[in-house]
Every structure is written in structure tokens, then in C-alpha cells.
């Protein structure tokens, strides 16, 4: 066992604080990673504050990890000491079920979350990336393209893949009109990725305050959802709408923006259920769907795609002791566009 240092939530109402814990002794198929950068996803905040009701404390959040390999087990073949690697939202999964065969292991019941989960042994709590190092099975470690600025790649491991996967699954590309709801950590990655795939991209934000940025990042159009005219102007426009908002917004209004056979994909997770009327779906054969991160294979594909297109996240690099302040700012939508913790400041 090696001691790890990090920051943890000790219960839902307290700020994160310094915390020391044990990482497992590396096994023959494990990679030991010195964590250099850790992104702050809104999911970290939901879980640190027990907004989904499933939190286990103490909890070291963080599933957007970029680091350097410091040791490898005897059976590791894909990585060597010194490699730049990433770890996302899961670090293990069961080895038997069919989802794994079709590279959809993110939907497997035996998924082991990077934190707020338990290891494959069914009892040892997992702890995440707001820490100095992590031990991960080789199959759950990703290669980060060499030429991308390292600190800005950390958010690709969750925000990037969470948008890449539905964009690919619902066929975003030339001739397709895609809307991204919410210009936050996930949303701004959606703009960059959908633009690089060749889709016509619209941002639907609460206001026009980030319009200039949105257009610079690749949006073709930018509308404020606080303006009722937006919903009239854009009625029946989109093939695909990706909603990254975690507040309870009226999904019925957004369904009205879809073309016939269009799909609204939910990515953000509101704390309470949102009612949907059958008449929002029936005229127009519209669908409402959900999507969760992406498989390991797809995550590597996304990182390689980002390497080819020089896509990284827009980040604000912070010290570890600024994490609680960063949480407050994320909840107020005051981030452009992802906080990343410089783990050297731990
Ligand atoms: P974020 O950076 O806070 O972005 C969310 C954006 O939603 C905000 O920037 C804001 O954009 C908009 N928004 C916030 N409050 C709103 C309100 N009351 N009404 C309308 N719009 C509002 O969060 P994130 O890290 O991107 O995560 C977003 C959600 O996705 C979270 O619920 C997170 O847990 C979830 N998530 C899901 C997955 C998955 O696999 N499905 C993966 C990661 C995260 P504007 O200022 O532009 O309006
Ligand atoms: Zn996340």
C-alpha cells in the first residue's frame, strides 16, 4: 500500500479539505500514474454535495485526470514509464457481460467508477483525481496525444467524451443541424467537437454573454433561451439537441425545436424529475434519450480525433486550495470553461 495525498469531501455540507488515504499495491496489470492535472466536472460537485443521494464519504472527487506513468506491472504492454496518460470516469468493469463485447462497458452494471464507487472486490472505496497519484488497470488508461497542451487535455476525459459519444451515435456531421444547450464545461466541448465533425452548430445559452466565445470556438449560431422569440424562430430546426444543463428546465420547449425524427439527448442531470408531455413527442416522431460518457475504445478514438483537430478544453488553471471557491463559481455558471487543478500545488 502507498499513501496518497488529496482533497476530500468528508460530508455533503462541508468544504473539501486535505486528506490522506491508501492506494492499492500495483498488480501485474496495473499502471501507476503521477497526477499532474485534474479537471473539475459538475458531477464532482453533485456527488461531493450528495445531490444524487448516492454519495459515500470521505470522497476524493475527480475523473478528468491527466498524468505521467511512474511504474507499470510486469504484464503491462501498452504503457511505459514517462508516458502521458489520461483516466476518465471508470477504472474497471466486469469481464463477462455482453456490453463489453460491443464496447459499451460504460453501461455495464459491473462498472467501477473512478471515485464514489467500490473496486471490483465489492468493498474497497475508489478515490479520484484530486490526489497525487492513482493506480489503474491497464485497460482503463488512455494515451494522450503528445502535441496537445497537457493541462487542457484533462477535461477531455469526461467533458470531451460525454459530448463526442452522442455526436457520433446520432450521426452529427455535414448537413446535420446540432444544438448544444448550456455553454459550460460539457457544452463548450460539444461546440468544438460538433464543429470539427462538420455539423452546423447552434448554442442555446441562458444569455448572449458568452456569444463571442461560442462563435470563436466553432458555433455557427448563438441564441439566448431567456428570449421567448428564440423558441419561435428555431421551432422545428434541429436534427439533434444535446442538453448539458443540470437545472430543471422545460424539456418540452426544447423538444419543439426538433425536426421530424429529431432527438433531444439528455446529458446534464437535474436533481428532480422533469415532466414531459406526450404531445411534445408525438407530432414530429421526436425522441428524448440519454447518454453517459463513452467506452474506453471510444474515449481513445475521441482523444485521437482531438489530436488530429488540435482540440482541447478552454481552461482556468487553479491551485488545489482554490477548489471550494471553484465549486461555488461552477454552480453560478461562472467558469470559462473548465477549472483544472494544477496538482503540483497540492
Ligand atoms: P457546467 O460547467 O456547470 O455547465 C452547465 C451549463 O448549464 C452552464 O454553464 C449554463 O450554461 C447552463 N445552466 C446552468 N444553470 C442553468 C439554468 N438554471 N437554466 C439553464 N441553463 C443553465 O457543468 P458541466 O460540467 O458541463 O456538467 C453539466 C451536467 O452534465 C451536470 O449535471 C453533470 O453532472 C452532467 N454530466 C453528465 C455526464 C454524462 O455522462 N451524461 C458526464 C459529465 C457530466 P449557460 O450559461 O450557457 O446557460
Ligand atoms: Zn464528469
Tab-separated table of C-alpha atoms and ligand atoms in Angstrom:
chain	number	residue	atom	x	y	z
A	1	UNK	CA	0.000	0.000	0.000
A	2	UNK	CA	1.198	3.505	-0.794
A	3	UNK	CA	-0.063	6.601	0.946
A	4	UNK	CA	-1.753	9.137	-1.322
A	5	UNK	CA	-2.442	12.780	-0.580
A	6	UNK	CA	-5.515	14.518	-1.879
A	7	UNK	CA	-8.551	16.650	-1.098
A	8	UNK	CA	-11.769	15.030	0.074
A	9	UNK	CA	-15.360	15.842	0.910
A	10	UNK	CA	-15.975	14.400	4.357
A	11	UNK	CA	-19.716	15.009	4.194
A	12	UNK	CA	-22.213	16.696	1.913
A	13	UNK	CA	-22.262	20.044	3.677
A	14	UNK	CA	-18.549	20.617	4.333
A	15	UNK	CA	-15.921	22.146	2.050
A	16	UNK	CA	-13.283	19.818	0.618
A	17	UNK	CA	-10.184	19.506	2.785
A	18	UNK	CA	-6.742	17.847	2.740
A	19	UNK	CA	-6.964	14.074	3.124
A	20	UNK	CA	-4.514	11.173	3.214
A	21	UNK	CA	-5.506	7.649	2.159
A	22	UNK	CA	-4.071	4.397	0.824
A	23	UNK	CA	-3.787	3.358	-2.820
A	24	UNK	CA	-3.534	-0.333	-3.622
A	25	UNK	CA	-0.199	-2.022	-4.220
A	26	UNK	CA	0.190	-2.160	-8.033
A	27	UNK	CA	-0.707	-5.538	-9.536
A	28	UNK	CA	0.884	-7.089	-12.637
A	29	UNK	CA	-1.634	-5.407	-14.969
A	30	UNK	CA	-1.662	-2.012	-13.197
A	31	UNK	CA	-0.271	1.348	-14.226
A	32	UNK	CA	0.832	3.836	-11.547
A	33	UNK	CA	0.177	7.427	-12.574
A	34	UNK	CA	1.520	10.624	-11.036
A	35	UNK	CA	-1.432	13.009	-11.448
A	36	UNK	CA	-0.449	16.357	-12.968
A	37	UNK	CA	-3.844	17.897	-13.725
A	38	UNK	CA	-7.368	17.201	-12.603
A	39	UNK	CA	-10.461	18.788	-14.156
A	40	UNK	CA	-13.487	19.840	-12.114
A	41	UNK	CA	-16.660	18.346	-13.592
A	42	UNK	CA	-20.082	19.459	-12.359
A	43	UNK	CA	-20.644	15.783	-11.486
A	44	UNK	CA	-17.892	16.156	-8.853
A	45	UNK	CA	-19.980	18.859	-7.200
A	46	UNK	CA	-23.249	16.893	-7.448
A	47	UNK	CA	-21.572	13.949	-5.728
A	48	UNK	CA	-19.496	15.877	-3.153
A	49	UNK	CA	-22.790	17.519	-2.108
A	50	UNK	CA	-24.779	14.273	-2.312
A	51	UNK	CA	-27.220	15.779	-4.822
A	52	UNK	CA	-27.807	12.348	-6.374
A	53	UNK	CA	-28.327	10.701	-2.987
A	54	UNK	CA	-25.670	8.003	-3.518
A	55	UNK	CA	-22.545	9.575	-2.045
A	56	UNK	CA	-20.020	7.716	0.062
A	57	UNK	CA	-17.729	9.729	2.341
A	58	UNK	CA	-14.910	10.517	2.663
A	59	UNK	CA	-14.814	11.128	-1.117
A	60	UNK	CA	-11.885	12.288	-3.221
A	61	UNK	CA	-13.608	13.525	-6.412
A	62	UNK	CA	-12.008	13.888	-9.848
A	63	UNK	CA	-12.495	11.894	-13.057
A	64	UNK	CA	-10.727	14.106	-15.561
A	65	UNK	CA	-7.169	13.008	-14.907
A	66	UNK	CA	-4.018	13.756	-16.895
A	67	UNK	CA	-0.745	12.359	-15.581
A	68	UNK	CA	2.575	10.665	-16.212
A	69	UNK	CA	3.230	6.949	-15.826
A	70	UNK	CA	5.692	6.304	-12.983
A	71	UNK	CA	5.568	2.489	-12.833
A	72	UNK	CA	3.993	-0.432	-14.690
A	73	UNK	CA	3.218	-4.011	-13.684
A	74	UNK	CA	5.037	-6.937	-15.306
A	75	UNK	CA	2.161	-7.733	-17.705
A	76	UNK	CA	1.553	-4.166	-18.894
A	77	UNK	CA	2.372	-3.866	-22.597
A	78	UNK	CA	0.717	-0.635	-23.790
A	79	UNK	CA	2.380	1.860	-21.442
A	80	UNK	CA	5.843	2.637	-20.139
A	81	UNK	CA	7.314	4.971	-17.536
A	82	UNK	CA	7.145	8.578	-18.748
A	83	UNK	CA	4.045	8.210	-20.967
A	84	UNK	CA	1.387	10.942	-20.922
A	85	UNK	CA	-1.870	9.282	-19.995
A	86	UNK	CA	-5.436	10.002	-19.004
A	87	UNK	CA	-8.031	8.391	-16.764
A	88	UNK	CA	-11.726	9.148	-17.030
A	89	UNK	CA	-14.904	8.157	-15.207
A	90	UNK	CA	-14.252	4.461	-14.744
A	91	UNK	CA	-11.282	2.327	-13.786
A	92	UNK	CA	-12.618	-1.228	-14.051
A	93	UNK	CA	-15.704	-3.188	-15.122
A	94	UNK	CA	-16.951	-6.760	-15.060
A	95	UNK	CA	-15.386	-9.014	-17.653
A	96	UNK	CA	-18.339	-11.155	-18.604
A	97	UNK	CA	-21.332	-9.234	-19.881
A	98	UNK	CA	-22.264	-8.554	-23.487
A	99	UNK	CA	-21.889	-4.751	-23.303
A	100	UNK	CA	-18.168	-5.223	-23.066
A	101	UNK	CA	-18.045	-7.149	-26.346
A	102	UNK	CA	-19.615	-4.243	-28.212
A	103	UNK	CA	-17.551	-1.571	-26.466
A	104	UNK	CA	-20.338	-0.170	-24.353
A	105	UNK	CA	-18.850	-1.009	-20.986
A	106	UNK	CA	-19.926	2.376	-19.624
A	107	UNK	CA	-23.427	0.889	-19.402
A	108	UNK	CA	-22.414	-2.292	-17.603
A	109	UNK	CA	-23.771	-2.952	-14.137
A	110	UNK	CA	-20.274	-4.006	-13.039
A	111	UNK	CA	-18.792	-0.614	-13.863
A	112	UNK	CA	-16.241	0.613	-11.299
A	113	UNK	CA	-16.441	4.400	-11.017
A	114	UNK	CA	-13.167	6.299	-10.583
A	115	UNK	CA	-14.497	7.624	-7.256
A	116	UNK	CA	-17.672	7.252	-5.210
A	117	UNK	CA	-17.634	3.588	-6.189
A	118	UNK	CA	-16.125	0.341	-4.979
A	119	UNK	CA	-13.346	-1.663	-6.552
A	120	UNK	CA	-14.056	-4.981	-8.278
A	121	UNK	CA	-13.623	-6.630	-4.834
A	122	UNK	CA	-17.015	-5.129	-3.962
A	123	UNK	CA	-15.844	-3.339	-0.843
A	124	UNK	CA	-12.781	-1.069	-1.216
A	125	UNK	CA	-13.888	2.511	-1.947
A	126	UNK	CA	-12.400	4.105	-5.072
A	127	UNK	CA	-10.906	7.602	-4.790
A	128	UNK	CA	-10.457	10.040	-7.649
A	129	UNK	CA	-8.144	12.518	-9.242
A	130	UNK	CA	-7.864	15.361	-6.725
A	131	UNK	CA	-4.815	13.492	-5.455
A	132	UNK	CA	-1.132	12.987	-6.132
A	133	UNK	CA	-1.285	9.548	-7.770
A	134	UNK	CA	-3.613	6.756	-8.844
A	135	UNK	CA	-3.268	3.049	-9.618
A	136	UNK	CA	-5.356	1.899	-12.597
A	137	UNK	CA	-5.697	-1.343	-14.551
A	138	UNK	CA	-4.023	-1.003	-17.945
A	139	UNK	CA	-7.247	-1.449	-19.926
A	140	UNK	CA	-8.715	1.728	-18.397
A	141	UNK	CA	-5.759	4.013	-19.113
A	142	UNK	CA	-5.822	6.264	-22.202
A	143	UNK	CA	-2.993	7.699	-24.295
A	144	UNK	CA	-2.929	11.480	-24.624
A	145	UNK	CA	-1.567	12.833	-27.932
A	146	UNK	CA	1.921	14.260	-27.375
A	147	UNK	CA	1.430	17.653	-29.005
A	148	UNK	CA	-1.678	18.783	-27.124
A	149	UNK	CA	-1.182	21.197	-24.168
A	150	UNK	CA	-1.296	18.757	-21.278
A	151	UNK	CA	-3.318	20.714	-18.681
A	152	UNK	CA	-6.080	21.427	-21.210
A	153	UNK	CA	-6.464	17.733	-22.112
A	154	UNK	CA	-7.673	16.662	-18.644
A	155	UNK	CA	-11.311	17.746	-19.318
A	156	UNK	CA	-11.419	15.631	-22.475
A	157	UNK	CA	-11.574	12.565	-20.237
A	158	UNK	CA	-15.144	13.376	-19.164
A	159	UNK	CA	-16.485	16.553	-20.786
A	160	UNK	CA	-14.917	15.613	-24.132
A	161	UNK	CA	-16.101	12.023	-24.349
A	162	UNK	CA	-19.564	12.819	-22.949
A	163	UNK	CA	-20.207	15.042	-25.978
A	164	UNK	CA	-18.218	13.044	-28.540
A	165	UNK	CA	-20.167	9.831	-27.942
A	166	UNK	CA	-23.714	11.174	-28.615
A	167	UNK	CA	-22.454	13.304	-31.519
A	168	UNK	CA	-21.124	10.122	-33.148
A	169	UNK	CA	-24.045	7.931	-32.114
A	170	UNK	CA	-26.652	10.308	-33.593
A	171	UNK	CA	-24.599	10.989	-36.720
A	172	UNK	CA	-23.504	14.619	-36.303
A	173	UNK	CA	-21.695	15.723	-39.461
A	174	UNK	CA	-22.123	17.698	-42.667
A	175	UNK	CA	-25.763	18.543	-43.364
A	176	UNK	CA	-26.842	17.972	-39.741
A	177	UNK	CA	-28.084	20.787	-37.509
A	178	UNK	CA	-26.930	20.299	-33.931
A	179	UNK	CA	-27.809	22.433	-30.902
A	180	UNK	CA	-25.851	22.456	-27.680
A	181	UNK	CA	-27.818	23.628	-24.629
A	182	UNK	CA	-25.557	25.237	-21.982
A	183	UNK	CA	-22.148	26.738	-22.736
A	184	UNK	CA	-20.322	25.257	-19.748
A	185	UNK	CA	-17.660	22.575	-19.351
A	186	UNK	CA	-19.517	19.959	-21.392
A	187	UNK	CA	-21.206	22.432	-23.724
A	188	UNK	CA	-18.091	24.205	-24.960
A	189	UNK	CA	-16.506	20.838	-25.807
A	190	UNK	CA	-19.677	19.964	-27.726
A	191	UNK	CA	-19.297	23.124	-29.799
A	192	UNK	CA	-15.690	22.326	-30.706
A	193	UNK	CA	-16.324	18.661	-31.460
A	194	UNK	CA	-19.538	19.109	-33.462
A	195	UNK	CA	-17.857	21.867	-35.497
A	196	UNK	CA	-14.862	19.613	-36.208
A	197	UNK	CA	-17.243	16.852	-37.331
A	198	UNK	CA	-18.705	19.268	-39.877
A	199	UNK	CA	-22.154	19.866	-38.361
A	200	UNK	CA	-23.973	23.207	-38.344
A	201	UNK	CA	-23.727	24.167	-34.653
A	202	UNK	CA	-26.056	26.353	-32.583
A	203	UNK	CA	-25.530	27.254	-28.927
A	204	UNK	CA	-28.612	27.734	-26.767
A	205	UNK	CA	-27.411	29.605	-23.699
A	206	UNK	CA	-29.304	31.450	-20.983
A	207	UNK	CA	-27.928	34.774	-22.255
A	208	UNK	CA	-25.728	36.170	-25.020
A	209	UNK	CA	-22.872	36.940	-22.586
A	210	UNK	CA	-20.660	34.138	-23.982
A	211	UNK	CA	-21.703	34.595	-27.626
A	212	UNK	CA	-18.335	35.889	-28.836
A	213	UNK	CA	-16.548	32.903	-27.283
A	214	UNK	CA	-19.096	30.462	-28.682
A	215	UNK	CA	-18.639	31.724	-32.215
A	216	UNK	CA	-14.842	31.639	-31.820
A	217	UNK	CA	-14.969	28.017	-30.625
A	218	UNK	CA	-16.895	26.957	-33.726
A	219	UNK	CA	-20.604	27.747	-33.267
A	220	UNK	CA	-22.397	28.961	-36.390
A	221	UNK	CA	-25.304	30.481	-34.429
A	222	UNK	CA	-25.892	31.558	-30.837
A	223	UNK	CA	-29.254	32.232	-29.160
A	224	UNK	CA	-30.438	33.202	-25.696
A	225	UNK	CA	-33.058	30.896	-24.199
A	226	UNK	CA	-34.201	33.719	-21.901
A	227	UNK	CA	-35.677	35.322	-25.056
A	228	UNK	CA	-39.040	33.699	-25.870
A	229	UNK	CA	-38.535	34.610	-29.552
A	230	UNK	CA	-35.695	32.037	-29.732
A	231	UNK	CA	-38.186	29.193	-29.370
A	232	UNK	CA	-40.403	30.632	-32.135
A	233	UNK	CA	-37.516	31.376	-34.519
A	234	UNK	CA	-35.910	27.951	-34.129
A	235	UNK	CA	-39.061	25.759	-33.983
A	236	UNK	CA	-38.514	22.538	-35.984
A	237	UNK	CA	-34.853	23.326	-36.774
A	238	UNK	CA	-32.576	20.663	-35.275
A	239	UNK	CA	-31.704	17.058	-36.016
A	240	UNK	CA	-30.038	16.721	-32.642
A	241	UNK	CA	-30.081	18.705	-29.396
A	242	UNK	CA	-27.574	17.858	-26.661
A	243	UNK	CA	-28.675	19.226	-23.291
A	244	UNK	CA	-25.887	19.737	-20.754
A	245	UNK	CA	-27.957	21.672	-18.213
A	246	UNK	CA	-28.214	20.291	-14.698
A	247	UNK	CA	-31.050	22.588	-13.626
A	248	UNK	CA	-34.727	21.713	-14.177
A	249	UNK	CA	-35.562	23.366	-17.486
A	250	UNK	CA	-38.674	22.806	-19.612
A	251	UNK	CA	-37.641	19.968	-21.938
A	252	UNK	CA	-40.990	20.332	-23.766
A	253	UNK	CA	-39.900	23.719	-25.084
A	254	UNK	CA	-36.637	22.233	-26.420
A	255	UNK	CA	-38.417	19.241	-27.998
A	256	UNK	CA	-40.339	21.782	-30.081
A	257	UNK	CA	-37.059	22.844	-31.688
A	258	UNK	CA	-36.524	19.381	-33.213
A	259	UNK	CA	-37.240	18.412	-36.828
A	260	UNK	CA	-39.322	15.329	-37.572
A	261	UNK	CA	-37.376	12.337	-36.186
A	262	UNK	CA	-35.081	14.643	-34.223
A	263	UNK	CA	-33.631	13.640	-30.871
A	264	UNK	CA	-33.097	15.525	-27.624
A	265	UNK	CA	-30.263	13.833	-25.729
A	266	UNK	CA	-30.037	14.484	-22.003
A	267	UNK	CA	-26.516	14.717	-20.625
A	268	UNK	CA	-26.980	17.029	-17.637
A	269	UNK	CA	-28.587	15.561	-14.554
A	270	UNK	CA	-31.186	17.742	-12.775
A	271	UNK	CA	-31.735	16.986	-9.108
A	272	UNK	CA	-35.514	16.487	-9.582
A	273	UNK	CA	-37.596	14.820	-12.332
A	274	UNK	CA	-38.849	16.995	-15.211
A	275	UNK	CA	-42.301	16.251	-16.709
A	276	UNK	CA	-42.509	15.616	-20.474
A	277	UNK	CA	-45.854	15.833	-22.337
A	278	UNK	CA	-46.687	13.153	-24.931
A	279	UNK	CA	-47.629	15.927	-27.367
A	280	UNK	CA	-44.034	17.186	-27.219
A	281	UNK	CA	-43.019	13.906	-28.864
A	282	UNK	CA	-45.904	12.590	-30.967
A	283	UNK	CA	-46.260	15.324	-33.606
A	284	UNK	CA	-42.835	15.019	-35.223
A	285	UNK	CA	-41.969	11.464	-34.101
A	286	UNK	CA	-39.432	13.055	-31.791
A	287	UNK	CA	-37.298	11.198	-29.260
A	288	UNK	CA	-35.851	12.002	-25.914
A	289	UNK	CA	-32.769	9.987	-24.982
A	290	UNK	CA	-29.872	9.915	-22.549
A	291	UNK	CA	-26.186	9.209	-22.973
A	292	UNK	CA	-23.418	8.504	-20.488
A	293	UNK	CA	-19.716	9.207	-21.127
A	294	UNK	CA	-18.296	6.692	-23.668
A	295	UNK	CA	-16.466	3.383	-23.773
A	296	UNK	CA	-12.710	3.131	-23.354
A	297	UNK	CA	-12.343	2.402	-27.075
A	298	UNK	CA	-14.436	5.449	-27.979
A	299	UNK	CA	-12.562	7.616	-25.470
A	300	UNK	CA	-9.266	6.752	-27.164
A	301	UNK	CA	-10.882	7.464	-30.539
A	302	UNK	CA	-12.028	10.865	-29.194
A	303	UNK	CA	-8.513	11.679	-27.888
A	304	UNK	CA	-7.010	10.771	-31.265
A	305	UNK	CA	-9.682	12.880	-33.024
A	306	UNK	CA	-8.794	15.809	-30.715
A	307	UNK	CA	-5.123	15.237	-31.540
A	308	UNK	CA	-5.856	15.389	-35.277
A	309	UNK	CA	-8.010	18.513	-34.966
A	310	UNK	CA	-5.985	20.203	-32.188
A	311	UNK	CA	-8.955	20.279	-29.848
A	312	UNK	CA	-8.512	20.835	-26.123
A	313	UNK	CA	-10.635	22.410	-23.416
A	314	UNK	CA	-10.676	26.127	-22.592
A	315	UNK	CA	-9.467	26.113	-19.023
A	316	UNK	CA	-8.801	28.181	-15.939
A	317	UNK	CA	-5.878	26.589	-14.070
A	318	UNK	CA	-6.244	26.810	-10.285
A	319	UNK	CA	-4.392	25.779	-7.123
A	320	UNK	CA	-5.664	22.852	-5.095
A	321	UNK	CA	-6.662	25.144	-2.237
A	322	UNK	CA	-8.955	27.102	-4.586
A	323	UNK	CA	-11.190	24.081	-5.191
A	324	UNK	CA	-14.035	25.169	-2.901
A	325	UNK	CA	-14.157	28.614	-4.477
A	326	UNK	CA	-14.164	26.948	-7.922
A	327	UNK	CA	-17.150	24.796	-6.888
A	328	UNK	CA	-19.093	27.955	-5.973
A	329	UNK	CA	-18.245	29.543	-9.299
A	330	UNK	CA	-19.286	26.465	-11.308
A	331	UNK	CA	-22.685	26.424	-9.601
A	332	UNK	CA	-23.132	30.061	-10.648
A	333	UNK	CA	-22.148	29.273	-14.294
A	334	UNK	CA	-19.107	31.495	-13.721
A	335	UNK	CA	-16.434	29.439	-15.467
A	336	UNK	CA	-14.789	29.795	-18.872
A	337	UNK	CA	-14.992	26.917	-19.443
A	338	UNK	CA	-13.428	24.310	-17.184
A	339	UNK	CA	-11.477	24.596	-13.954
A	340	UNK	CA	-8.396	22.396	-13.896
A	341	UNK	CA	-6.416	21.847	-10.709
A	342	UNK	CA	-2.635	22.007	-11.008
A	343	UNK	CA	-1.784	19.036	-8.788
A	344	UNK	CA	1.729	20.376	-8.223
A	345	UNK	CA	0.044	22.818	-5.818
A	346	UNK	CA	-1.301	20.029	-3.587
B	1	LIG	P1	-21.311	23.327	-16.075
B	1	LIG	O1	-19.921	23.653	-16.493
B	1	LIG	O2	-21.864	23.905	-14.831
B	1	LIG	O3	-22.252	23.683	-17.328
B	1	LIG	C1	-23.652	23.641	-17.282
B	1	LIG	C2	-24.212	24.809	-18.081
B	1	LIG	O4	-25.633	24.738	-17.988
B	1	LIG	C3	-23.877	26.174	-17.540
B	1	LIG	O5	-22.647	26.673	-17.981
B	1	LIG	C4	-25.011	27.021	-18.073
B	1	LIG	O6	-24.740	27.401	-19.420
B	1	LIG	C5	-26.187	26.050	-18.097
B	1	LIG	N1	-27.084	26.285	-16.942
B	1	LIG	C6	-26.764	26.305	-15.639
B	1	LIG	N2	-27.836	26.579	-14.881
B	1	LIG	C7	-28.861	26.740	-15.732
B	1	LIG	C8	-30.252	27.041	-15.560
B	1	LIG	N3	-30.783	27.241	-14.342
B	1	LIG	N4	-31.013	27.109	-16.649
B	1	LIG	C9	-30.500	26.921	-17.888
B	1	LIG	N5	-29.187	26.641	-18.102
B	1	LIG	C10	-28.398	26.551	-17.042
B	1	LIG	O7	-21.484	21.764	-15.887
B	1	LIG	P2	-20.827	20.537	-16.712
B	1	LIG	O8	-19.612	20.090	-16.009
B	1	LIG	O9	-20.801	20.903	-18.126
B	1	LIG	O10	-21.909	19.400	-16.446
B	1	LIG	C11	-23.244	19.587	-16.863
B	1	LIG	C12	-24.126	18.448	-16.388
B	1	LIG	O11	-23.753	17.251	-17.064
B	1	LIG	C13	-24.025	18.110	-14.905
B	1	LIG	O12	-25.319	17.766	-14.442
B	1	LIG	C14	-23.123	16.894	-14.869
B	1	LIG	O13	-23.345	16.096	-13.732
B	1	LIG	C15	-23.586	16.201	-16.110
B	1	LIG	N6	-22.634	15.243	-16.681
B	1	LIG	C16	-23.157	14.177	-17.329
B	1	LIG	C17	-22.329	13.258	-17.932
B	1	LIG	C18	-22.908	12.106	-18.683
B	1	LIG	O14	-22.199	11.127	-18.902
B	1	LIG	N7	-24.146	12.199	-19.112
B	1	LIG	C19	-20.938	13.427	-17.863
B	1	LIG	C20	-20.436	14.545	-17.221
B	1	LIG	C21	-21.290	15.453	-16.630
B	1	LIG	P3	-25.168	28.839	-19.981
B	1	LIG	O15	-24.528	29.819	-19.059
B	1	LIG	O16	-24.619	28.848	-21.351
B	1	LIG	O17	-26.663	28.899	-19.959
B	2	LIG	ZN1	-17.627	14.328	-15.387
